[in-house]
Tab-separated table of C-alpha atoms and ligand atoms in Angstrom:
chain	number	residue	atom	x	y	z
D	63	MET	CA	61.193	-20.778	4.365
D	64	THR	CA	57.890	-22.989	3.962
D	65	PHE	CA	54.581	-22.378	5.367
D	66	ASP	CA	51.086	-24.239	5.123
D	67	SER	CA	50.421	-24.029	1.060
D	68	GLU	CA	47.103	-25.100	2.382
D	69	GLU	CA	46.681	-21.631	3.854
D	70	LEU	CA	46.504	-20.553	-0.381
D	71	SER	CA	43.505	-19.879	-2.189
D	72	VAL	CA	42.974	-20.062	-5.986
D	73	LYS	CA	40.747	-17.989	-6.994
D	74	LEU	CA	39.487	-19.736	-9.650
D	75	TYR	CA	36.623	-18.872	-13.153
D	76	ASN	CA	34.994	-21.403	-14.182
D	77	THR	CA	35.277	-20.447	-17.757
D	78	GLU	CA	32.958	-23.418	-19.015
D	79	LYS	CA	30.337	-22.979	-16.045
D	80	GLN	CA	30.704	-19.352	-16.367
D	81	GLU	CA	31.465	-19.476	-11.971
D	82	ALA	CA	33.451	-17.784	-9.301
D	83	ARG	CA	35.142	-20.427	-6.868
D	84	ILE	CA	38.254	-20.428	-3.961
D	85	VAL	CA	39.985	-23.316	-4.123
D	86	ASP	CA	42.792	-23.751	-1.757
D	87	LEU	CA	46.285	-24.071	-4.376
D	88	LYS	CA	46.536	-28.409	-3.342
D	89	GLU	CA	43.005	-29.419	-4.366
D	90	TYR	CA	43.958	-27.014	-7.224
D	91	VAL	CA	46.641	-28.307	-8.502
D	92	ILE	CA	45.346	-32.172	-8.189
D	93	GLY	CA	41.777	-30.814	-10.612
D	94	ALA	CA	44.100	-29.570	-12.868
D	95	VAL	CA	46.754	-32.575	-12.869
D	96	ALA	CA	43.419	-34.822	-13.335
D	97	SER	CA	42.340	-31.984	-15.879
D	98	SER	CA	46.120	-32.123	-18.027
D	99	MET	CA	47.071	-35.649	-18.209
D	100	PRO	CA	45.814	-39.043	-18.170
D	101	PRO	CA	46.190	-40.628	-14.518
D	102	GLU	CA	46.920	-43.890	-15.771
D	103	PHE	CA	50.399	-42.104	-16.490
D	104	PRO	CA	53.086	-43.082	-14.656
D	105	LYS	CA	53.886	-41.442	-10.658
D	106	GLU	CA	56.887	-39.963	-11.862
D	107	ALA	CA	55.459	-37.797	-15.171
D	108	LEU	CA	53.073	-37.048	-12.831
D	109	LYS	CA	55.031	-35.361	-10.962
D	110	ALA	CA	56.770	-33.792	-13.650
D	111	GLN	CA	52.857	-32.503	-14.685
D	112	ALA	CA	52.086	-31.427	-10.422
D	113	ILE	CA	54.990	-29.185	-10.356
D	114	CYS	CA	53.774	-27.530	-13.953
D	115	CYS	CA	51.005	-26.818	-13.511
D	116	ARG	CA	51.517	-25.388	-9.787
D	117	THR	CA	53.965	-23.421	-10.949
D	118	LEU	CA	52.545	-22.215	-13.404
D	119	VAL	CA	49.443	-20.403	-11.595
D	120	VAL	CA	51.557	-20.290	-8.551
D	121	LYS	CA	53.070	-17.875	-12.044
D	122	ARG	CA	49.534	-15.818	-12.796
D	123	MET	CA	48.144	-15.530	-8.508
D	124	GLY	CA	47.948	-12.121	-6.975
D	125	ILE	CA	49.203	-13.609	-3.842
D	126	PHE	CA	52.790	-14.253	-6.093
D	127	GLY	CA	52.613	-11.299	-7.045
D	128	GLY	CA	52.108	-12.156	-10.264
D	129	SER	CA	48.863	-10.545	-12.645
D	130	GLY	CA	46.142	-13.344	-12.447
D	131	CYS	CA	44.364	-14.545	-14.963
D	132	LYS	CA	44.612	-11.395	-18.055
D	133	ARG	CA	40.629	-12.246	-19.055
D	134	GLN	CA	38.967	-12.071	-16.238
D	135	PRO	CA	40.102	-9.200	-14.465
D	136	GLY	CA	39.652	-10.009	-9.930
D	137	PHE	CA	40.740	-14.666	-10.969
D	138	ASP	CA	44.603	-15.676	-10.547
D	139	VAL	CA	42.897	-18.611	-13.451
D	140	CYS	CA	40.486	-19.037	-15.801
D	141	THR	CA	39.614	-23.011	-16.800
D	142	ASP	CA	40.185	-22.044	-20.655
D	143	SER	CA	42.882	-24.793	-21.191
D	144	ILE	CA	44.877	-22.777	-23.483
D	145	HIS	CA	44.583	-19.603	-22.408
D	146	CYS	CA	45.381	-19.694	-18.563
D	147	GLN	CA	44.822	-24.107	-17.921
D	148	GLY	CA	42.611	-27.601	-17.509
D	149	PHE	CA	40.368	-28.004	-14.269
D	150	MET	CA	38.133	-30.822	-12.618
D	151	ASP	CA	36.113	-30.946	-9.827
D	152	ILE	CA	35.619	-33.831	-7.791
D	153	ASP	CA	32.853	-34.351	-9.692
D	154	GLU	CA	34.021	-34.822	-12.821
D	155	ARG	CA	36.445	-36.370	-11.600
D	156	GLN	CA	34.429	-39.078	-9.978
D	157	LYS	CA	31.929	-39.463	-13.767
D	158	ILE	CA	35.102	-39.743	-15.283
D	159	TRP	CA	36.608	-42.274	-13.901
D	160	ALA	CA	34.534	-43.946	-12.440
D	161	ASN	CA	34.689	-47.706	-10.721
D	162	ARG	CA	38.651	-45.931	-11.153
D	163	TYR	CA	38.095	-43.115	-8.785
D	164	GLU	CA	40.047	-44.482	-5.941
D	165	GLU	CA	42.708	-45.344	-7.227
D	166	PHE	CA	43.044	-42.239	-9.560
D	167	ALA	CA	42.806	-40.223	-7.112
D	168	GLN	CA	44.780	-41.498	-5.271
D	169	LYS	CA	47.991	-41.619	-7.664
D	170	ILE	CA	46.661	-38.018	-8.149
D	171	GLN	CA	47.449	-37.183	-4.380
D	172	ALA	CA	50.489	-38.933	-3.643
D	173	ALA	CA	52.325	-36.920	-7.357
D	174	GLU	CA	50.724	-33.375	-5.541
D	175	GLU	CA	51.394	-34.163	-2.000
D	176	GLU	CA	55.342	-35.630	-2.909
D	177	THR	CA	56.011	-32.614	-5.118
D	178	SER	CA	54.755	-30.047	-2.617
D	179	GLU	CA	55.325	-26.600	-3.021
D	180	THR	CA	58.108	-27.371	-5.388
D	181	ILE	CA	58.001	-24.724	-8.772
D	182	MET	CA	60.484	-24.407	-11.334
D	183	VAL	CA	61.668	-21.066	-10.932
D	184	TYR	CA	64.823	-19.379	-14.041
D	185	ASN	CA	66.622	-16.546	-12.392
D	186	SER	CA	64.729	-17.189	-8.944
D	187	ASN	CA	61.136	-16.619	-11.023
D	188	PRO	CA	58.674	-18.671	-11.135
D	189	ILE	CA	58.579	-19.885	-15.062
D	190	GLU	CA	55.680	-20.385	-17.733
D	191	ALA	CA	56.006	-23.999	-17.010
D	192	VAL	CA	53.824	-25.364	-20.568
D	193	TYR	CA	53.263	-28.490	-22.126
D	194	HIS	CA	52.278	-30.513	-25.080
D	195	GLU	CA	50.243	-34.312	-25.835
D	196	ALA	CA	53.718	-35.596	-27.365
D	197	CYS	CA	55.795	-33.721	-29.525
D	198	GLY	CA	57.437	-35.882	-31.816
D	199	GLY	CA	60.199	-36.356	-32.363
D	200	CYS	CA	61.399	-32.771	-30.561
D	201	THR	CA	60.228	-29.746	-28.954
D	202	GLU	CA	59.440	-26.679	-30.071
D	203	ASP	CA	61.961	-23.009	-29.786
D	204	SER	CA	58.999	-20.772	-28.292
D	205	GLU	CA	60.152	-18.153	-30.579
D	206	ASN	CA	58.618	-19.727	-33.331
D	207	VAL	CA	55.808	-20.147	-31.476
D	208	TRP	CA	55.342	-16.639	-29.623
D	209	GLY	CA	57.549	-14.511	-31.764
D	210	ASN	CA	59.568	-14.045	-28.817
D	211	LYS	CA	62.091	-16.242	-26.875
D	212	VAL	CA	62.260	-17.646	-23.490
D	213	SER	CA	65.208	-19.060	-22.012
D	214	TYR	CA	64.177	-21.649	-21.570
D	215	LEU	CA	61.584	-23.337	-23.856
D	216	ARG	CA	64.550	-24.297	-26.536
D	217	ARG	CA	64.540	-27.840	-28.722
D	218	VAL	CA	65.522	-30.246	-27.220
D	219	GLU	CA	65.589	-33.260	-28.833
D	220	CYS	CA	62.839	-35.916	-27.631
D	221	ILE	CA	62.549	-39.792	-28.602
D	222	TYR	CA	60.403	-40.395	-25.256
D	223	CYS	CA	57.288	-40.330	-27.293
D	224	LYS	CA	58.360	-42.849	-29.299
D	225	ASP	CA	55.374	-45.385	-27.841
D	226	SER	CA	52.616	-43.034	-27.895
D	227	PRO	CA	49.765	-43.187	-30.241
D	228	TYR	CA	50.863	-39.322	-31.763
D	229	TRP	CA	54.619	-40.168	-32.815
D	230	ASN	CA	53.297	-40.731	-36.646
D	231	ASN	CA	49.717	-40.101	-38.574
D	232	ILE	CA	49.959	-40.275	-42.695
D	233	LYS	CA	46.646	-38.547	-43.367
D	234	SER	CA	45.573	-39.095	-46.970
D	235	PHE	CA	42.942	-36.316	-48.835
D	236	SER	CA	42.864	-36.641	-52.890
D	237	ILE	CA	43.493	-33.778	-54.326
D	238	ARG	CA	39.713	-32.541	-54.341
D	239	GLU	CA	39.571	-33.149	-50.775
D	240	LEU	CA	42.498	-30.755	-50.633
D	241	LYS	CA	40.648	-28.093	-52.890
D	242	ARG	CA	38.520	-27.950	-50.661
D	243	ARG	CA	39.574	-27.394	-47.140
D	244	LEU	CA	42.346	-25.638	-48.169
D	245	ALA	CA	40.949	-22.921	-50.173
D	246	ILE	CA	43.322	-23.055	-53.273
D	247	ASN	CA	43.251	-23.283	-57.014
D	248	PHE	CA	44.768	-26.748	-58.964
D	249	ASP	CA	44.699	-28.006	-62.084
D	250	ASP	CA	42.650	-31.649	-61.037
D	251	ASN	CA	43.331	-33.657	-63.604
D	252	LEU	CA	46.917	-33.734	-62.134
D	253	THR	CA	45.877	-36.285	-60.446
D	254	ASP	CA	45.946	-39.622	-62.098
D	255	LYS	CA	50.110	-38.620	-61.691
D	256	LYS	CA	51.828	-39.810	-59.353
D	257	GLU	CA	53.661	-36.643	-58.945
D	258	ILE	CA	52.137	-33.110	-58.828
D	259	PRO	CA	54.555	-31.413	-59.460
D	260	GLY	CA	53.782	-27.805	-58.131
D	261	LEU	CA	51.199	-28.324	-54.942
D	262	LEU	CA	53.776	-28.205	-51.963
D	263	SER	CA	56.898	-26.195	-52.735
D	264	GLY	CA	57.831	-22.740	-50.539
D	265	VAL	CA	58.596	-24.476	-47.760
D	266	GLU	CA	59.648	-23.352	-44.367
D	267	SER	CA	60.485	-25.252	-41.750
D	268	THR	CA	61.970	-24.259	-38.131
D	269	THR	CA	65.006	-26.348	-36.662
D	270	SER	CA	62.694	-28.871	-34.599
D	271	GLY	CA	61.131	-29.165	-37.952
D	272	ARG	CA	57.461	-27.930	-37.557
D	273	ILE	CA	56.327	-26.134	-40.568
D	274	LYS	CA	57.077	-22.496	-40.792
D	275	LYS	CA	55.633	-21.691	-43.998
D	276	ILE	CA	55.032	-23.633	-47.032
D	277	ARG	CA	53.586	-23.011	-50.964
D	278	ILE	CA	49.915	-25.481	-51.649
D	279	GLY	CA	48.700	-24.889	-54.157
D	280	ASP	CA	47.770	-20.883	-55.579
D	281	MET	CA	47.702	-19.926	-51.685
D	282	VAL	CA	51.266	-19.588	-49.203
D	283	PHE	CA	50.145	-20.923	-45.721
D	284	ASP	CA	51.215	-20.527	-42.038
D	285	GLY	CA	52.003	-23.761	-40.713
D	286	GLU	CA	49.894	-23.652	-37.928
D	287	ASP	CA	46.908	-22.853	-40.358
D	288	VAL	CA	47.713	-26.242	-42.309
D	289	ARG	CA	47.297	-27.264	-39.398
D	290	SER	CA	44.175	-26.252	-38.686
D	291	LEU	CA	42.220	-26.822	-41.509
D	292	LEU	CA	43.942	-29.916	-42.217
D	293	GLY	CA	42.891	-31.055	-38.489
D	294	PHE	CA	47.123	-32.088	-37.731
D	295	SER	CA	47.907	-32.291	-34.372
D	296	SER	CA	50.895	-30.787	-34.259
D	297	THR	CA	52.944	-28.826	-37.315
D	298	ARG	CA	55.711	-31.131	-37.430
D	299	PHE	CA	54.331	-33.348	-40.782
D	300	THR	CA	55.971	-34.323	-44.320
D	301	TRP	CA	53.960	-35.592	-46.900
D	302	LYS	CA	54.107	-37.670	-49.940
D	303	VAL	CA	52.774	-36.341	-53.643
D	304	SER	CA	50.554	-39.577	-54.642
D	305	GLY	CA	47.321	-38.966	-54.167
D	306	VAL	CA	47.985	-36.553	-51.267
D	307	SER	CA	49.523	-38.186	-47.789
D	308	PHE	CA	51.167	-35.876	-44.945
D	309	GLN	CA	53.135	-38.089	-42.333
D	310	VAL	CA	52.161	-36.163	-38.906
D	311	MET	CA	54.509	-36.441	-35.859
D	312	GLY	CA	52.982	-35.252	-32.590
D	313	LEU	CA	50.708	-32.685	-30.754
D	314	GLY	CA	50.841	-29.902	-29.670
D	315	ASN	CA	52.488	-26.818	-29.754
D	316	GLY	CA	55.508	-28.546	-28.705
D	317	LEU	CA	56.664	-25.716	-26.233
D	318	GLY	CA	58.608	-27.439	-22.562
D	319	LEU	CA	56.979	-30.525	-21.842
D	320	CYS	CA	56.361	-33.378	-23.936
D	321	GLN	CA	53.936	-35.344	-21.130
D	322	TYR	CA	54.489	-38.632	-23.401
D	323	GLY	CA	58.111	-37.862	-23.487
D	324	ALA	CA	57.579	-37.739	-19.255
D	325	ARG	CA	55.882	-40.841	-19.815
D	326	GLY	CA	58.344	-43.154	-21.711
D	327	MET	CA	61.100	-41.393	-19.842
D	328	ALA	CA	59.005	-42.429	-15.902
D	329	LEU	CA	59.543	-45.584	-17.695
D	330	LEU	CA	63.124	-46.498	-17.753
D	331	GLY	CA	63.022	-45.268	-14.865
D	332	PHE	CA	63.968	-40.420	-14.251
D	333	PRO	CA	63.262	-38.872	-11.543
D	334	VAL	CA	60.555	-35.531	-11.566
D	335	ASP	CA	63.318	-33.552	-11.660
D	336	GLU	CA	65.467	-34.854	-14.315
D	337	ILE	CA	62.936	-35.200	-16.911
D	338	LEU	CA	61.789	-31.574	-15.260
D	339	LYS	CA	65.556	-29.828	-16.174
D	340	PHE	CA	65.391	-32.365	-19.536
D	341	TYR	CA	62.429	-30.201	-21.334
D	342	PHE	CA	62.824	-27.167	-19.602
D	343	THR	CA	66.615	-24.737	-20.026
D	344	GLY	CA	68.068	-23.796	-17.359
D	345	VAL	CA	65.807	-24.155	-14.995
D	346	GLU	CA	65.810	-25.476	-11.214
D	347	LEU	CA	63.510	-26.872	-7.762
D	348	LYS	CA	62.843	-24.835	-5.522
D	349	GLN	CA	59.897	-24.405	-2.900
D	350	MET	CA	57.756	-21.802	-3.795
D	351	ASP	CA	58.752	-18.048	-1.407
D	352	LYS	CA	55.989	-17.216	1.257
D	353	PRO	CA	53.792	-14.690	-0.412
D	354	THR	CA	55.292	-11.272	-0.620
D	355	HIS	CA	51.253	-10.225	-0.396
D	356	SER	CA	51.347	-12.101	3.091
D	357	LYS	CA	50.018	-8.868	5.284
D	358	PRO	CA	48.344	-6.573	2.088
D	359	LEU	CA	46.947	-4.277	4.883
D	360	ILE	CA	49.369	-2.707	6.578
D	361	GLY	CA	48.844	0.810	7.228
D	362	LYS	CA	44.825	0.116	6.226
D	363	THR	CA	42.402	0.821	8.646
D	364	ILE	CA	39.027	-0.559	8.633
D	365	VAL	CA	35.586	0.238	10.614
D	366	LEU	CA	33.525	-2.356	11.126
D	367	ASP	CA	29.841	-1.074	12.291
D	368	PRO	CA	27.669	-4.977	13.697
D	369	GLY	CA	23.844	-3.268	13.276
D	370	HIS	CA	21.271	-3.789	14.962
D	371	GLY	CA	23.021	-4.480	18.620
D	372	GLY	CA	20.971	-5.552	21.824
D	373	ASP	CA	17.211	-5.196	21.388
D	374	SER	CA	17.119	-2.983	17.811
D	375	GLY	CA	17.938	-6.787	15.735
D	376	SER	CA	15.438	-8.227	15.366
D	377	SER	CA	15.710	-12.667	15.239
D	378	GLY	CA	15.034	-14.785	12.328
D	379	PRO	CA	11.503	-17.886	13.320
D	380	MET	CA	13.671	-20.025	14.708
D	381	GLY	CA	14.932	-17.612	16.750
D	382	LEU	CA	18.248	-16.231	16.313
D	383	SER	CA	19.305	-13.197	16.695
D	384	GLU	CA	20.449	-10.592	14.313
D	385	GLY	CA	22.798	-8.489	16.188
D	386	TYR	CA	24.995	-11.652	17.567
D	387	VAL	CA	24.752	-13.090	13.671
D	388	ASN	CA	26.406	-9.162	12.483
D	389	LEU	CA	28.852	-9.114	15.435
D	390	GLU	CA	30.515	-12.782	15.241
D	391	ILE	CA	30.719	-12.587	11.555
D	392	ALA	CA	32.724	-8.580	12.366
D	393	ARG	CA	34.241	-10.295	15.057
D	394	ALA	CA	36.281	-13.532	12.275
D	395	VAL	CA	36.586	-10.869	9.423
D	396	ALA	CA	38.616	-7.921	12.323
D	397	GLU	CA	41.080	-10.998	13.106
D	398	GLY	CA	41.519	-11.383	9.331
D	399	ILE	CA	42.384	-8.235	8.170
D	400	ILE	CA	44.997	-7.698	11.896
D	401	GLN	CA	46.312	-10.481	10.715
D	402	CYS	CA	46.629	-8.943	7.040
D	403	GLY	CA	48.151	-6.131	9.338
D	404	GLY	CA	44.990	-3.546	9.383
D	405	LYS	CA	43.488	-1.468	12.198
D	406	VAL	CA	39.813	-2.120	12.403
D	407	ILE	CA	37.787	-0.326	14.921
D	408	LEU	CA	34.415	-2.157	15.190
D	409	THR	CA	31.568	-0.054	16.093
D	410	ARG	CA	30.678	-2.377	18.696
D	411	ASP	CA	31.637	-5.159	20.709
D	412	LYS	CA	29.224	-6.275	22.628
D	413	ASN	CA	25.872	-7.181	21.916
D	414	GLU	CA	23.287	-3.733	22.441
D	415	PHE	CA	21.891	-1.437	20.727
D	416	VAL	CA	24.629	1.360	19.554
D	417	SER	CA	22.547	4.153	18.180
D	418	LEU	CA	23.237	4.753	14.362
D	419	ALA	CA	24.114	8.321	14.893
D	420	GLU	CA	27.144	7.346	16.839
D	421	ARG	CA	28.010	4.747	14.326
D	422	VAL	CA	28.347	6.561	12.289
D	423	ARG	CA	30.566	8.787	15.012
D	424	ILE	CA	32.438	6.916	14.947
D	425	SER	CA	33.166	5.783	11.919
D	426	ASN	CA	33.790	9.268	11.035
D	427	GLU	CA	36.010	10.462	14.472
D	428	ASN	CA	39.220	8.026	13.367
D	429	ARG	CA	39.068	8.488	9.494
D	430	PRO	CA	39.422	5.697	8.087
D	431	ASP	CA	40.773	4.020	5.262
D	432	ILE	CA	36.885	1.859	4.623
D	433	THR	CA	33.580	1.650	6.942
D	434	ILE	CA	32.072	-1.945	5.869
D	435	SER	CA	28.490	-2.329	7.630
D	436	ILE	CA	27.207	-5.383	8.283
D	437	GLN	CA	24.071	-7.234	8.387
D	438	GLN	CA	21.359	-9.600	7.634
D	439	ASN	CA	18.435	-8.899	5.140
D	440	ILE	CA	15.676	-9.898	7.196
D	441	PHE	CA	11.558	-9.887	5.413
D	442	ALA	CA	8.315	-11.089	5.386
D	443	ASP	CA	8.187	-13.310	2.682
D	444	GLU	CA	9.797	-16.230	3.847
D	445	GLN	CA	10.958	-17.161	0.491
D	446	MET	CA	13.072	-13.936	0.421
D	447	GLY	CA	16.877	-15.408	0.140
D	448	GLY	CA	20.078	-14.572	-1.385
D	449	THR	CA	23.602	-12.342	-0.347
D	450	GLU	CA	23.477	-8.286	-1.150
D	451	SER	CA	25.398	-4.956	-1.178
D	452	PHE	CA	25.574	-1.193	-0.618
D	453	TYR	CA	27.125	1.677	-1.868
D	454	TYR	CA	26.025	5.632	-1.868
D	455	PRO	CA	25.503	7.188	-5.294
D	456	GLY	CA	28.286	9.128	-6.349
D	457	ASP	CA	30.549	6.930	-4.283
D	458	ILE	CA	33.525	5.254	-6.660
D	459	GLU	CA	34.512	3.173	-4.458
D	460	GLY	CA	32.236	1.926	-1.977
D	461	LYS	CA	31.417	0.981	-5.025
D	462	LYS	CA	34.577	-0.906	-6.014
D	463	ILE	CA	34.756	-2.225	-2.506
D	464	SER	CA	31.551	-3.762	-2.905
D	465	GLU	CA	31.303	-5.095	-5.724
D	466	HIS	CA	34.948	-7.222	-4.736
D	467	ILE	CA	33.116	-7.990	-1.550
D	468	HIS	CA	30.481	-9.610	-2.876
D	469	ARG	CA	31.755	-11.185	-5.660
D	470	GLU	CA	34.173	-13.341	-2.611
D	471	LEU	CA	31.102	-13.590	-1.048
D	472	LEU	CA	28.467	-15.063	-4.099
D	473	ALA	CA	31.793	-18.152	-4.263
D	474	VAL	CA	31.541	-19.169	-1.320
D	475	LEU	CA	28.446	-18.913	0.573
D	476	MET	CA	27.003	-19.603	-3.341
D	477	LEU	CA	23.645	-17.878	-2.253
D	478	LYS	CA	20.775	-15.618	-4.688
D	479	ASP	CA	23.099	-12.855	-6.416
D	480	LEU	CA	20.431	-9.860	-5.806
D	481	GLY	CA	23.678	-7.762	-7.017
D	482	VAL	CA	25.627	-5.212	-5.253
D	483	LYS	CA	23.067	-2.006	-5.570
D	484	GLN	CA	23.034	1.890	-5.148
D	485	ALA	CA	21.556	3.030	-1.416
D	486	ASP	CA	20.837	6.212	-0.155
D	487	LEU	CA	21.244	4.951	3.647
D	488	PHE	CA	21.544	6.673	6.550
D	489	VAL	CA	25.187	4.571	7.526
D	490	LEU	CA	25.838	4.873	3.925
D	491	ARG	CA	25.507	8.712	3.076
D	492	GLU	CA	26.389	10.001	6.628
D	493	THR	CA	29.986	8.522	5.949
D	494	ASN	CA	32.644	10.558	5.181
D	495	ASN	CA	34.961	7.582	4.285
D	496	PRO	CA	34.555	4.992	1.117
D	497	SER	CA	31.834	2.646	2.678
D	498	VAL	CA	29.622	-0.315	2.291
D	499	MET	CA	26.244	-1.977	3.289
D	500	ILE	CA	27.260	-6.141	3.464
D	501	ASN	CA	24.187	-8.145	3.678
D	502	VAL	CA	25.639	-11.982	3.556
D	503	ALA	CA	22.267	-13.750	4.281
D	504	PHE	CA	18.555	-13.270	4.757
D	505	LEU	CA	17.942	-14.137	8.540
D	506	SER	CA	13.898	-13.943	8.117
D	507	ASN	CA	14.682	-17.363	5.830
D	508	PRO	CA	14.168	-20.246	7.745
D	509	GLU	CA	17.157	-22.013	5.511
D	510	GLU	CA	19.388	-19.538	4.796
D	511	GLU	CA	18.839	-18.862	9.230
D	512	ARG	CA	20.202	-21.419	10.001
D	513	PHE	CA	23.469	-20.672	7.768
D	514	LEU	CA	23.805	-18.614	9.581
D	515	SER	CA	24.172	-19.807	13.033
D	516	GLU	CA	26.704	-22.247	12.401
D	517	PRO	CA	30.014	-21.177	13.327
D	518	GLU	CA	31.535	-22.769	10.088
D	519	PHE	CA	29.275	-20.714	8.063
D	520	ARG	CA	29.835	-17.463	9.014
D	521	GLN	CA	33.680	-18.182	9.439
D	522	LYS	CA	33.430	-18.641	5.738
D	523	ALA	CA	31.504	-15.830	5.311
D	524	ALA	CA	34.229	-13.565	7.107
D	525	LYS	CA	36.781	-15.326	5.072
D	526	ALA	CA	35.163	-13.771	1.810
D	527	ILE	CA	34.651	-10.001	2.924
D	528	ILE	CA	38.462	-9.858	4.136
D	529	ASN	CA	39.333	-11.672	-0.055
D	530	GLY	CA	37.502	-8.765	-1.153
D	531	ILE	CA	39.076	-6.116	0.746
D	532	GLU	CA	42.428	-8.037	-0.113
D	533	ALA	CA	40.563	-7.859	-4.302
D	534	TYR	CA	40.163	-4.520	-3.127
D	535	TYR	CA	42.733	-3.002	-2.423
D	536	HIS	CA	45.074	-5.390	-4.547
D	537	ASP	CA	43.177	-4.458	-8.257
X	776	LIG	ZN1	43.118	-17.678	-18.380
X	777	LIG	ZN1	58.566	-35.684	-27.200
């Protein structure tokens, strides 16, 4: 069962820029690999990383039945590497890779293409495909990090990351520095002695050798707290008590794929499937399933109302007719809705005048689930521009639909956000079903008129409206 994965798009929330974006899955995987693994790594390691990144996002994507990013409702993933998964966009890649851009871009693109549509599953479900920089000798059981036992996140001994810069780091502190950093009490007079009895005791560690609990001075710490207070790269550490020097092994929490280990295995000639099966216990590699919601609008009837047909509509400064633009966008939306299994009624399908009262009558008579009126703004001031959406005061569903559509439009068209507003407009007031009015852009603004004259722009707007409708029903 194959399908074109380029048709799948990821709703991405850029945490740093506080920005919404729609990216196709292929491009998403490339940006996620770029963000999470050095591009100098060997190809089989990059392929392992590509499968991890793809599996992780597929598990979250709404279209596959995932529940999305828990922090940003309505989005599949955010770009916070601690919350969801990091993502490096093309501008950043060009900047950071500089004169090696072509080489690295080709390598990562090849890693994506050669693993295309492959994900890791356990009992046929996509797994939480986590990874960390270097385990330092042993990966970790999930319960020691998350508190719950995950069958495929089991401890494995790994010698493959021993060439990493994180295999073994010595961090030394004076007793005074240790006291300050950990805010503990301890008798300083003992500082000169070789042995410092009682400074470190009560150690509890996991079977993989990471510290769970330790008593330092007069306080008991979790391994994680020591790691963050003393700036260690992992909780896999031991110590020597003359001064105090800690030997820290690994970087990261030790869950799932050890990235430097994947590098080591790739250099030894292991193929991608053996690398992944080494770190993820009992998983299988398989092709992604078809999206579970490929027909998300089955059973829905939607009235599309392209406003201002024929002579009733105005034109832009270059002569583009509003009635024509509205109809072109509405037709593209109609096509998309039908592909999603929904039923569409257009209040007009030619560029002709249909009265407002008649358009409302068509809507009410067909008892649709939603009515969407598509229009363009026209202002005397040519500078005015942007995207604006309206619903009737008190129409709660209309408000939700307009918010979803508005968000999708902003993400792809990137025009000025004029907001989602209440308005007592005839077409909204007189329809007896949830209704919205979308003003895609300003026909009176020469730049936006030029956009509206381009078929690609109208297609993008239509796709955004369809995505908004889908998101509303998925919510
Ligand atoms: Zn997130
Ligand atoms: Zn390792």
